[in-house]
Short mmCIF file of C-alpha atoms (C1' of nucleotides) in Angstrom, two decimals:
data_model
loop_
_atom_site.label_atom_id
_atom_site.label_comp_id
_atom_site.label_asym_id
_atom_site.label_seq_id
_atom_site.Cartn_x
_atom_site.Cartn_y
_atom_site.Cartn_z
CA UNK I 1 -1.25 -7.02 -24.95
CA UNK I 2 -0.04 -5.47 -21.73
CA UNK I 3 3.09 -3.48 -21.16
CA UNK I 4 4.47 -3.08 -17.66
CA UNK I 5 6.74 -0.08 -17.18
CA UNK I 6 8.66 -0.41 -13.94
CA UNK I 7 11.25 2.08 -12.67
CA UNK I 8 14.47 0.42 -11.51
CA UNK I 9 15.42 1.01 -7.84
CA UNK I 10 12.94 3.88 -7.93
CA UNK I 11 13.73 5.92 -4.80
CA UNK I 12 17.47 5.57 -5.35
CA UNK I 13 17.05 6.56 -9.00
CA UNK I 14 15.09 9.67 -7.93
CA UNK I 15 17.96 10.74 -5.66
CA UNK I 16 20.46 10.17 -8.45
CA UNK I 17 18.54 12.34 -10.93
CA UNK I 18 19.68 15.38 -8.96
CA UNK I 19 22.97 13.90 -7.80
CA UNK I 20 24.75 12.64 -10.92
CA UNK I 21 27.91 12.36 -8.83
CA UNK I 22 26.29 9.33 -7.17
CA UNK I 23 25.75 7.43 -10.42
CA UNK I 24 28.39 4.82 -9.60
CA UNK I 25 28.30 5.08 -5.80
CA UNK I 26 26.33 2.56 -3.71
CA UNK I 27 23.15 4.36 -2.58
CA UNK I 28 20.26 3.29 -0.38
CA UNK I 29 17.09 4.94 0.89
CA UNK I 30 15.71 4.33 4.38
CA UNK I 31 12.08 4.13 5.47
CA UNK I 32 10.41 6.77 7.61
CA UNK I 33 12.17 7.26 10.91
CA UNK I 34 15.36 6.04 9.19
CA UNK I 35 14.31 2.55 10.22
CA UNK I 36 14.72 0.04 7.40
CA UNK I 37 16.17 -0.18 3.91
CA UNK I 38 13.42 0.42 1.33
CA UNK I 39 15.38 1.02 -1.89
CA UNK I 40 18.84 -0.16 -2.97
CA UNK I 41 21.12 0.58 -5.88
CA UNK I 42 22.60 -2.42 -7.70
CA UNK I 43 25.90 -1.91 -5.86
CA UNK I 44 24.10 -2.13 -2.53
CA UNK I 45 22.32 -5.32 -3.62
CA UNK I 46 25.67 -6.75 -4.68
CA UNK I 47 27.10 -5.88 -1.26
CA UNK I 48 24.55 -8.25 0.29
CA UNK I 49 22.43 -5.67 2.09
CA UNK I 50 18.91 -7.13 2.06
CA UNK I 51 15.66 -5.27 1.45
CA UNK I 52 13.99 -4.29 4.71
CA UNK I 53 17.14 -4.63 6.82
CA UNK I 54 17.05 -2.40 9.90
CA UNK I 55 19.71 0.24 9.69
CA UNK I 56 21.48 -0.56 12.93
CA UNK I 57 22.20 -4.09 11.69
CA UNK I 58 24.06 -2.94 8.58
CA UNK I 59 26.25 -0.14 9.96
CA UNK I 60 29.48 -2.01 9.32
CA UNK I 61 28.58 -2.77 5.70
CA UNK I 62 27.58 0.86 5.14
CA UNK I 63 31.05 1.94 6.28
CA UNK I 64 32.89 -0.83 4.48
CA UNK I 65 31.31 -0.17 1.08
CA UNK I 66 30.98 3.61 1.46
CA UNK I 67 27.21 3.48 1.03
CA UNK I 68 25.40 6.81 0.73
CA UNK I 69 22.21 6.66 2.88
CA UNK I 70 19.20 8.91 2.30
CA UNK I 71 16.17 9.44 4.52
CA UNK I 72 13.01 9.00 2.46
CA UNK I 73 11.80 12.09 0.63
CA UNK I 74 8.30 11.22 -0.47
CA UNK I 75 7.48 14.61 -1.91
CA UNK I 76 10.35 14.21 -4.34
CA UNK I 77 9.44 10.62 -5.24
CA UNK I 78 5.76 11.49 -5.57
CA UNK I 79 6.49 14.38 -7.90
CA UNK I 80 8.85 12.36 -10.11
CA UNK I 81 6.27 9.58 -10.15
CA UNK I 82 3.61 12.03 -11.39
CA UNK I 83 5.94 13.22 -14.12
CA UNK I 84 6.79 9.65 -15.13
CA UNK I 85 3.12 8.65 -15.32
CA UNK I 86 2.20 11.76 -17.30
CA UNK I 87 4.98 11.13 -19.80
CA UNK I 88 3.89 7.51 -20.30
CA UNK I 89 0.25 8.59 -20.67
CA UNK I 90 1.22 11.16 -23.29
CA UNK I 91 3.08 8.48 -25.23
CA UNK I 92 0.43 5.78 -25.06
CA UNK I 93 -2.88 7.62 -25.10
CA UNK I 94 -5.30 8.31 -22.27
CA UNK I 95 -7.54 5.51 -20.98
CA UNK I 96 -4.80 3.03 -21.74
CA UNK I 97 -2.79 3.46 -18.59
CA UNK I 98 -3.36 1.84 -15.24
CA UNK I 99 -1.13 3.19 -12.48
CA UNK I 100 -0.32 0.26 -10.24
CA UNK I 101 2.10 1.76 -7.73
CA UNK I 102 4.37 4.75 -7.24
CA UNK I 103 6.93 3.36 -9.67
CA UNK I 104 5.07 1.16 -12.14
CA UNK I 105 2.11 1.18 -14.46
CA UNK I 106 0.45 -1.03 -17.03
CA UNK I 107 -0.34 0.14 -20.53
CA UNK I 108 -2.87 -1.66 -22.65
CA UNK I 109 -1.67 -2.08 -26.24
CA UNK I 110 -3.31 -3.13 -29.48
CA UNK I 111 -1.94 -6.32 -30.93
CA UNK I 112 0.99 -5.66 -33.18
CA UNK I 113 3.72 -7.93 -34.41
CA UNK I 114 6.62 -8.56 -32.11
CA UNK I 115 9.03 -6.27 -33.91
CA UNK I 116 6.73 -3.28 -33.65
CA UNK I 117 6.02 -3.94 -29.98
CA UNK I 118 9.73 -4.06 -29.38
CA UNK I 119 10.30 -0.77 -31.19
CA UNK I 120 7.48 0.84 -29.22
CA UNK I 121 9.00 -0.29 -25.90
CA UNK I 122 12.54 0.81 -26.74
CA UNK I 123 11.34 4.20 -27.91
CA UNK I 124 9.32 4.78 -24.72
CA UNK I 125 12.26 3.77 -22.59
CA UNK I 126 14.45 6.25 -24.43
CA UNK I 127 11.96 9.08 -23.95
CA UNK I 128 11.75 8.41 -20.21
CA UNK I 129 15.51 8.39 -19.94
CA UNK I 130 15.83 11.61 -21.88
CA UNK I 131 12.93 13.42 -20.24
CA UNK I 132 13.38 12.37 -16.62
CA UNK I 133 16.71 10.60 -16.26
CA UNK I 134 15.00 7.55 -14.76
CA UNK I 135 15.97 4.00 -15.81
CA UNK I 136 12.98 1.70 -16.42
CA UNK I 137 12.35 -1.90 -17.43
CA UNK I 138 9.54 -2.64 -19.85
CA UNK I 139 7.91 -6.05 -20.25
CA UNK I 140 5.26 -6.70 -22.91
CA UNK I 141 3.08 -9.84 -22.88
CA UNK I 142 -0.48 -11.14 -23.27
CA UNK I 143 -1.19 -11.00 -19.51
CA UNK I 144 -0.22 -8.72 -16.67
CA UNK I 145 1.56 -11.48 -14.79
CA UNK I 146 3.68 -12.33 -17.82
CA UNK I 147 4.39 -8.65 -18.52
CA UNK I 148 5.57 -8.26 -14.97
CA UNK I 149 7.67 -11.38 -15.22
CA UNK I 150 9.22 -10.18 -18.48
CA UNK I 151 10.22 -6.90 -16.84
CA UNK I 152 11.81 -8.81 -13.94
CA UNK I 153 13.77 -11.07 -16.29
CA UNK I 154 15.09 -8.14 -18.24
CA UNK I 155 15.92 -6.03 -15.19
CA UNK I 156 18.38 -8.61 -13.92
CA UNK I 157 20.14 -8.84 -17.28
CA UNK I 158 22.57 -5.92 -17.63
CA UNK I 159 23.57 -6.76 -21.19
CA UNK I 160 20.30 -5.83 -22.89
CA UNK I 161 18.29 -2.71 -23.57
CA UNK I 162 15.80 -3.08 -20.71
CA UNK I 163 12.82 -4.24 -22.76
CA UNK I 164 11.42 -7.73 -23.38
CA UNK I 165 8.44 -8.77 -25.49
CA UNK I 166 6.75 -12.16 -24.92
CA UNK I 167 4.39 -12.58 -27.88
CA UNK I 168 1.11 -14.47 -27.43
CA UNK I 169 1.23 -18.20 -27.99
CA UNK I 170 5.00 -18.36 -28.10
CA UNK I 171 5.58 -21.41 -25.94
CA UNK I 172 9.10 -21.88 -27.28
CA UNK I 173 10.26 -18.58 -25.85
CA UNK I 174 8.42 -19.16 -22.62
CA UNK I 175 10.09 -22.52 -22.32
CA UNK I 176 13.32 -20.72 -21.53
CA UNK I 177 13.63 -17.88 -19.09
CA UNK I 178 9.96 -17.86 -18.11
CA UNK I 179 9.85 -21.54 -17.16
CA UNK I 180 13.03 -21.25 -15.13
CA UNK I 181 11.84 -18.21 -13.17
CA UNK I 182 11.70 -18.99 -9.41
CA UNK I 183 8.07 -19.61 -8.52
CA UNK I 184 8.26 -17.63 -5.31
CA UNK I 185 9.13 -14.49 -7.25
CA UNK I 186 6.16 -14.69 -9.60
CA UNK I 187 3.70 -11.81 -9.08
CA UNK I 188 0.85 -13.18 -6.97
CA UNK I 189 2.86 -15.98 -5.33
CA UNK I 190 4.02 -14.74 -1.98
CA UNK I 191 6.19 -16.09 0.78
CA UNK I 192 3.67 -18.52 2.23
CA UNK I 193 2.51 -20.06 -1.05
CA UNK I 194 6.05 -20.02 -2.43
CA UNK I 195 7.36 -22.00 0.53
CA UNK I 196 4.55 -24.58 0.29
CA UNK I 197 5.19 -25.03 -3.43
CA UNK I 198 8.91 -25.50 -2.95
CA UNK I 199 8.13 -28.13 -0.31
CA UNK I 200 6.28 -30.04 -3.01
CA UNK I 201 9.31 -29.69 -5.31
CA UNK I 202 7.56 -27.09 -7.46
CA UNK I 203 10.25 -24.45 -7.48
CA UNK I 204 9.95 -22.81 -10.91
CA UNK I 205 7.21 -21.07 -12.86
CA UNK I 206 7.39 -23.89 -15.43
CA UNK I 207 6.73 -26.66 -12.90
CA UNK I 208 3.88 -24.61 -11.44
CA UNK I 209 2.38 -24.21 -14.92
CA UNK I 210 2.58 -27.99 -15.43
CA UNK I 211 0.18 -28.66 -12.53
CA UNK I 212 -3.52 -28.76 -13.29
CA UNK I 213 -5.56 -25.64 -12.70
CA UNK I 214 -7.99 -27.60 -10.50
CA UNK I 215 -5.15 -28.75 -8.28
CA UNK I 216 -3.88 -25.20 -7.90
CA UNK I 217 -7.37 -23.89 -7.14
CA UNK I 218 -8.07 -26.59 -4.56
CA UNK I 219 -4.73 -26.26 -2.76
CA UNK I 220 -3.95 -22.56 -2.98
CA UNK I 221 -7.22 -20.73 -3.64
CA UNK I 222 -8.55 -18.37 -6.23
CA UNK I 223 -5.61 -15.98 -6.38
CA UNK I 224 -3.10 -18.70 -7.24
CA UNK I 225 -5.46 -20.13 -9.87
CA UNK I 226 -5.62 -16.73 -11.56
CA UNK I 227 -1.83 -16.51 -11.53
CA UNK I 228 -1.66 -19.98 -13.11
CA UNK I 229 -3.97 -18.94 -15.96
CA UNK I 230 -2.10 -15.69 -16.47
CA UNK I 231 1.19 -17.56 -16.78
CA UNK I 232 -0.43 -19.62 -19.52
CA UNK I 233 -1.17 -16.40 -21.38
CA UNK I 234 -4.83 -15.98 -20.42
CA UNK I 235 -5.40 -12.46 -19.12
CA UNK I 236 -7.77 -12.73 -16.16
CA UNK I 237 -6.70 -9.97 -13.81
CA UNK I 238 -9.28 -7.35 -14.55
CA UNK I 239 -8.26 -4.33 -16.54
CA UNK I 240 -9.86 -2.00 -14.03
CA UNK I 241 -9.21 -3.95 -10.86
CA UNK I 242 -6.69 -1.47 -9.51
CA UNK I 243 -8.77 1.51 -10.56
CA UNK I 244 -11.80 1.01 -8.32
CA UNK I 245 -12.19 3.73 -5.73
CA UNK I 246 -10.40 3.39 -2.44
CA UNK I 247 -12.00 1.47 0.38
CA UNK I 248 -9.95 2.86 3.23
CA UNK I 249 -7.44 5.59 4.04
CA UNK I 250 -4.68 4.92 6.55
CA UNK I 251 -2.19 7.38 7.95
CA UNK I 252 0.29 6.17 10.55
CA UNK I 253 3.86 6.67 11.71
CA UNK I 254 6.42 5.14 13.96
CA UNK I 255 7.60 7.70 16.47
CA UNK I 256 11.11 9.13 16.65
CA UNK I 257 11.04 8.68 20.43
CA UNK I 258 8.57 6.68 22.47
CA UNK I 259 5.47 8.59 23.59
CA UNK I 260 4.34 8.18 27.18
CA UNK I 261 2.11 11.23 27.68
CA UNK I 262 -1.46 11.29 26.51
CA UNK I 263 -1.19 14.87 25.25
CA UNK I 264 1.65 13.84 22.96
CA UNK I 265 -0.42 11.00 21.62
CA UNK I 266 -3.33 13.37 21.03
CA UNK I 267 -1.04 15.66 19.05
CA UNK I 268 0.20 12.75 16.94
CA UNK I 269 -3.27 11.32 16.33
CA UNK I 270 -4.63 14.72 15.38
CA UNK I 271 -1.85 15.06 12.83
CA UNK I 272 -2.77 11.68 11.33
CA UNK I 273 -6.46 12.63 11.23
CA UNK I 274 -5.56 15.84 9.43
CA UNK I 275 -3.51 13.96 6.84
CA UNK I 276 -6.20 11.30 6.36
CA UNK I 277 -8.98 13.89 6.09
CA UNK I 278 -7.02 15.85 3.49
CA UNK I 279 -6.50 12.69 1.45
CA UNK I 280 -10.20 11.90 1.81
CA UNK I 281 -11.26 15.31 0.47
CA UNK I 282 -8.67 15.13 -2.29
CA UNK I 283 -10.29 11.97 -3.61
CA UNK I 284 -13.77 13.44 -3.29
CA UNK I 285 -14.85 10.99 -0.62
CA UNK I 286 -16.54 10.96 2.79
CA UNK I 287 -15.97 8.43 5.57
CA UNK I 288 -18.44 7.04 8.07
CA UNK I 289 -16.02 5.28 10.39
CA UNK I 290 -12.85 6.40 12.14
CA UNK I 291 -10.43 3.88 13.66
CA UNK I 292 -7.47 4.73 15.87
CA UNK I 293 -4.72 2.28 16.78
CA UNK I 294 -1.77 2.71 19.11
CA UNK I 295 0.95 0.29 20.06
CA UNK I 296 4.26 -0.16 21.77
CA UNK I 297 7.34 -1.39 19.94
CA UNK I 298 6.96 -4.92 18.58
CA UNK I 299 10.37 -5.59 20.08
CA UNK I 300 9.49 -4.50 23.63
CA UNK I 301 9.70 -7.10 26.44
CA UNK I 302 6.47 -9.10 26.75
CA UNK I 303 5.22 -7.34 29.88
CA UNK I 304 5.65 -3.96 28.19
CA UNK I 305 3.82 -4.91 24.99
CA UNK I 306 0.46 -3.35 24.30
CA UNK I 307 -1.53 -2.56 21.20
CA UNK I 308 -5.17 -1.80 20.67
CA UNK I 309 -7.57 -0.16 18.29
CA UNK I 310 -11.04 1.32 18.54
CA UNK I 311 -13.54 2.48 15.96
CA UNK I 312 -16.18 5.19 16.14
CA UNK I 313 -19.05 5.29 13.66
CA UNK I 314 -20.31 8.68 12.59
CA UNK I 315 -24.04 9.40 12.49
CA UNK I 316 -23.44 10.65 8.96
CA UNK I 317 -20.38 10.38 6.78
CA UNK I 318 -17.97 13.30 6.75
CA UNK I 319 -14.71 14.57 5.33
CA UNK I 320 -14.57 17.38 7.83
CA UNK I 321 -11.33 17.48 9.80
CA UNK I 322 -13.06 18.68 12.96
CA UNK I 323 -15.71 15.99 13.01
CA UNK I 324 -13.26 13.23 12.18
CA UNK I 325 -10.96 14.63 14.86
CA UNK I 326 -13.51 14.48 17.64
CA UNK I 327 -14.42 10.93 16.66
CA UNK I 328 -10.73 9.97 16.66
CA UNK I 329 -10.21 11.51 20.09
CA UNK I 330 -13.11 9.48 21.47
CA UNK I 331 -11.58 6.33 19.97
CA UNK I 332 -8.17 7.20 21.42
CA UNK I 333 -9.76 7.65 24.83
CA UNK I 334 -10.97 4.06 24.69
CA UNK I 335 -7.60 2.51 23.89
CA UNK I 336 -5.17 4.71 25.80
CA UNK I 337 -3.48 2.97 28.70
CA UNK I 338 -1.00 4.92 30.80
CA UNK I 339 2.35 3.40 31.65
CA UNK I 340 3.40 2.19 28.22
CA UNK I 341 6.08 3.51 25.86
CA UNK I 342 4.20 3.90 22.60
CA UNK I 343 6.14 3.66 19.34
CA UNK I 344 3.45 3.87 16.72
CA UNK I 345 -0.07 5.13 16.12
CA UNK I 346 -2.37 5.57 13.18
CA UNK I 347 -5.78 6.63 11.97
CA UNK I 348 -7.94 4.77 9.50
CA UNK I 349 -10.96 6.14 7.66
CA UNK I 350 -13.34 3.55 6.24
CA UNK I 351 -16.87 3.20 4.99
CA UNK I 352 -15.93 5.57 2.19
CA UNK I 353 -18.55 6.95 -0.14
CA UNK I 354 -18.34 9.44 -2.96
CA UNK I 355 -19.11 13.06 -2.14
CA UNK I 356 -21.47 13.37 -5.09
CA UNK I 357 -23.39 10.22 -4.19
CA UNK I 358 -23.40 10.02 -0.43
CA UNK I 359 -26.37 8.70 1.49
CA UNK I 360 -27.64 11.07 4.20
CA UNK I 361 -29.61 9.67 7.12
CA UNK I 362 -33.38 9.52 6.70
CA UNK I 363 -33.78 11.56 9.91
CA UNK I 364 -31.34 14.27 8.99
CA UNK I 365 -32.87 17.72 9.43
CA UNK I 366 -32.61 20.41 6.79
CA UNK I 367 -30.61 22.49 9.25
CA UNK I 368 -28.07 19.70 9.67
CA UNK I 369 -27.73 19.36 5.90
CA UNK I 370 -27.05 23.08 5.64
CA UNK I 371 -24.50 22.90 8.41
CA UNK I 372 -22.80 20.06 6.54
CA UNK I 373 -22.59 22.14 3.39
CA UNK I 374 -21.15 25.10 5.28
CA UNK I 375 -18.54 22.81 6.82
CA UNK I 376 -17.60 21.45 3.42
CA UNK I 377 -17.16 25.00 2.14
CA UNK I 378 -14.95 25.78 5.12
CA UNK I 379 -12.78 22.73 4.44
CA UNK I 380 -12.36 23.74 0.81
CA UNK I 381 -11.05 27.13 1.93
CA UNK I 382 -8.70 25.53 4.46
CA UNK I 383 -7.31 23.25 1.76
CA UNK I 384 -6.85 26.19 -0.59
CA UNK I 385 -5.00 28.20 2.03
CA UNK I 386 -2.69 25.33 2.86
CA UNK I 387 -1.98 24.66 -0.79
CA UNK I 388 -1.21 28.28 -1.45
CA UNK I 389 0.73 29.29 1.65
CA UNK I 390 2.25 25.99 2.71
CA UNK I 391 1.38 23.01 4.83
CA UNK I 392 -0.60 23.70 8.03
CA UNK I 393 -1.02 27.41 7.73
CA UNK I 394 -4.50 26.54 8.97
CA UNK I 395 -5.15 23.42 11.01
CA UNK I 396 -7.74 21.85 13.26
CA UNK I 397 -7.24 20.68 16.81
CA UNK I 398 -3.65 20.01 17.73
CA UNK I 399 -2.50 19.23 14.22
CA UNK I 400 1.04 20.32 13.58
CA UNK I 401 0.86 22.83 16.41
CA UNK I 402 3.70 23.08 18.84
CA UNK I 403 1.34 24.29 21.56
CA UNK I 404 -1.48 22.59 23.32
CA UNK I 405 -4.79 24.51 23.10
CA UNK I 406 -4.36 25.37 26.78
CA UNK I 407 -1.06 27.00 25.74
CA UNK I 408 1.01 24.46 27.54
CA UNK I 409 4.10 23.78 25.50
CA UNK I 410 4.55 20.16 24.49
CA UNK I 411 7.58 18.69 22.94
CA UNK I 412 6.90 16.82 19.69
CA UNK I 413 8.69 13.64 20.62
CA UNK I 414 6.77 11.64 18.08
CA UNK I 415 8.15 13.35 14.98
CA UNK I 416 9.95 10.91 12.73
CA UNK I 417 13.69 10.97 12.54
CA UNK I 418 15.09 11.99 9.18
CA UNK I 419 18.80 12.68 9.41
CA UNK I 420 19.69 12.86 5.74
CA UNK I 421 16.75 14.00 3.68
CA UNK I 422 17.54 15.41 0.23
CA UNK I 423 16.05 18.77 -0.87
CA UNK I 424 12.64 18.98 -2.53
CA UNK I 425 14.31 19.83 -5.80
CA UNK I 426 11.18 19.75 -7.94
CA UNK I 427 8.41 20.94 -5.61
CA UNK I 428 9.81 23.81 -3.54
CA UNK I 429 11.28 27.05 -4.92
CA UNK I 430 13.61 27.31 -1.93
CA UNK I 431 15.17 23.98 -2.81
CA UNK I 432 15.87 24.59 -6.49
CA UNK I 433 19.14 23.06 -7.61
CA UNK I 434 21.90 25.67 -8.04
CA UNK I 435 24.05 25.52 -11.14
CA UNK I 436 27.48 26.99 -10.68
"C1'" DT P 1 -33.11 -45.94 14.80
"C1'" DC P 2 -33.70 -41.52 13.38
"C1'" DT P 3 -31.69 -35.35 13.76
"C1'" DG P 4 -32.82 -30.65 6.91
"C1'" DG P 5 -31.92 -27.45 3.56
"C1'" DG P 6 -31.31 -23.04 2.20
"C1'" DG P 7 -29.70 -18.61 2.87
"C1'" DT P 8 -27.29 -13.72 4.55
"C1'" DC P 9 -24.08 -10.84 6.97
"C1'" DC P 10 -20.11 -9.81 9.68
"C1'" DT P 11 -15.47 -10.38 11.44
"C1'" DA P 12 -10.80 -11.80 12.07
"C1'" DG P 13 -6.97 -13.31 10.13
"C1'" DG P 14 -4.11 -14.50 6.40
"C1'" DA P 15 -2.04 -13.70 2.03
"C1'" DC P 16 -0.69 -10.84 -1.30
"C1'" DC P 17 1.22 -6.32 -3.54
"C1'" DC P 18 4.45 -1.98 -3.71
"C1'" DT G 1 19.53 3.17 21.25
"C1'" DC G 2 17.87 1.52 16.74
"C1'" DT G 3 13.10 -2.60 13.30
"C1'" DG G 4 8.20 1.55 7.44
"C1'" DG G 5 3.84 2.92 5.48
"C1'" DG G 6 0.62 2.25 2.56
"C1'" DG G 7 -3.10 -0.81 0.28
"C1'" DT G 8 -6.42 -5.04 -1.61
"C1'" DC G 9 -8.76 -9.45 -1.69
"C1'" DC G 10 -10.07 -14.12 -0.02
"C1'" DT G 11 -11.50 -17.54 3.35
"C1'" DA G 12 -13.31 -19.72 7.32
"C1'" DG G 13 -16.25 -19.58 10.91
"C1'" DG G 14 -19.84 -17.70 13.76
"C1'" DA G 15 -24.33 -15.74 14.29
"C1'" DC G 16 -28.39 -15.11 12.50
"C1'" DC G 17 -32.87 -15.94 9.54
"C1'" DC G 18 -36.79 -19.18 7.68
#
DNA sequence: TCTGGGGTCCTAGGACCC
DNA sequence: TCTGGGGTCCTAGGACCC
């Protein structure tokens, strides 16, 4: 049996943990750069503000309903997520948890009777509420897709205790709320497949389940066929699927103001390289390819649209900020075109291999190997310093520096806008909540 | 008149998830 | 004026081999 534990309106709930005065106030959280809505309280949903709406299109509703708007505070959400996952792990045993996203995880359970499963779920939900103040929905079922569906059903029903168990082989129960569930909202059925199904008059999970598996496979591919089997109670999404090591690392941002100078773009790209390289080292990996992409606004007039990317392969894989940086700068040089107003850029590391199992080139000299080891040692020290004394005490290239290496001051136009970011209550001593 | 059978690898694009 | 930031997997088609 699988349990899915899913935090309700996660980012909004994180803000409310430290702002109990907002418990009954409509609250929303905006994406980076204060661009789009990424998390909504139930009141905001009820007010008809859709997920992903750009802020400037909903100004009147924000005023009308008195909506409290937060800029995103990912250090806060990340820290509360860590605490949530640790608490769940402590309650369910190690090796039984699979973290699926920042706000949800699966837990693998032994088969018990329905009543005991239900008690287990309610107890866990209570502990999370008491320990962290976060509301969660818990679905328990014989497949991940059904567990997820159960949590969705129960989340939208305010009159229950936030947990729902779908026991194996219980077709009677599934005949009700599961069968009526809109097919387009089933995990694994997205917009495109959902629309095609509805066109064929298959608009609920039940009608989808009534089709033959062969038909689903032939018309919608392997993914949809797996979803079909999972809905029928056959677990076929691999237990460890989400746990395999990462295949790529991407760091990108939309800019607060458009960037038109190459030096500005270099500063931004070097910041993204630094972030990506840190993430790479944190997961004990090395990369052998660096990709840089830059682009104008998607909403720019056609003759002012431009976007391009370039990749540079490294002679040997690396997690060294300096080496990745010089590769990224070469890639940027290939795609940079003057005369455009750039709104976004990013850096991707791929060809990842594990540090303890990386494949050096056959022609690599002993001296080069030694140099690589020295560089790795240097990076470890840099990471330690930054962890201990704060972000970017030590950096490479232009990362996070307000000055160009040639000491020419450059304005950091590309920094994201964040007009209403909450404090880092749980990760920064300076931001500790004051109790009066 | 007739035009094989069996593979691998890479890439771009689409679809999906949060 | 203003439109996010991460990821994964599958599929089709092209290029190549014998």
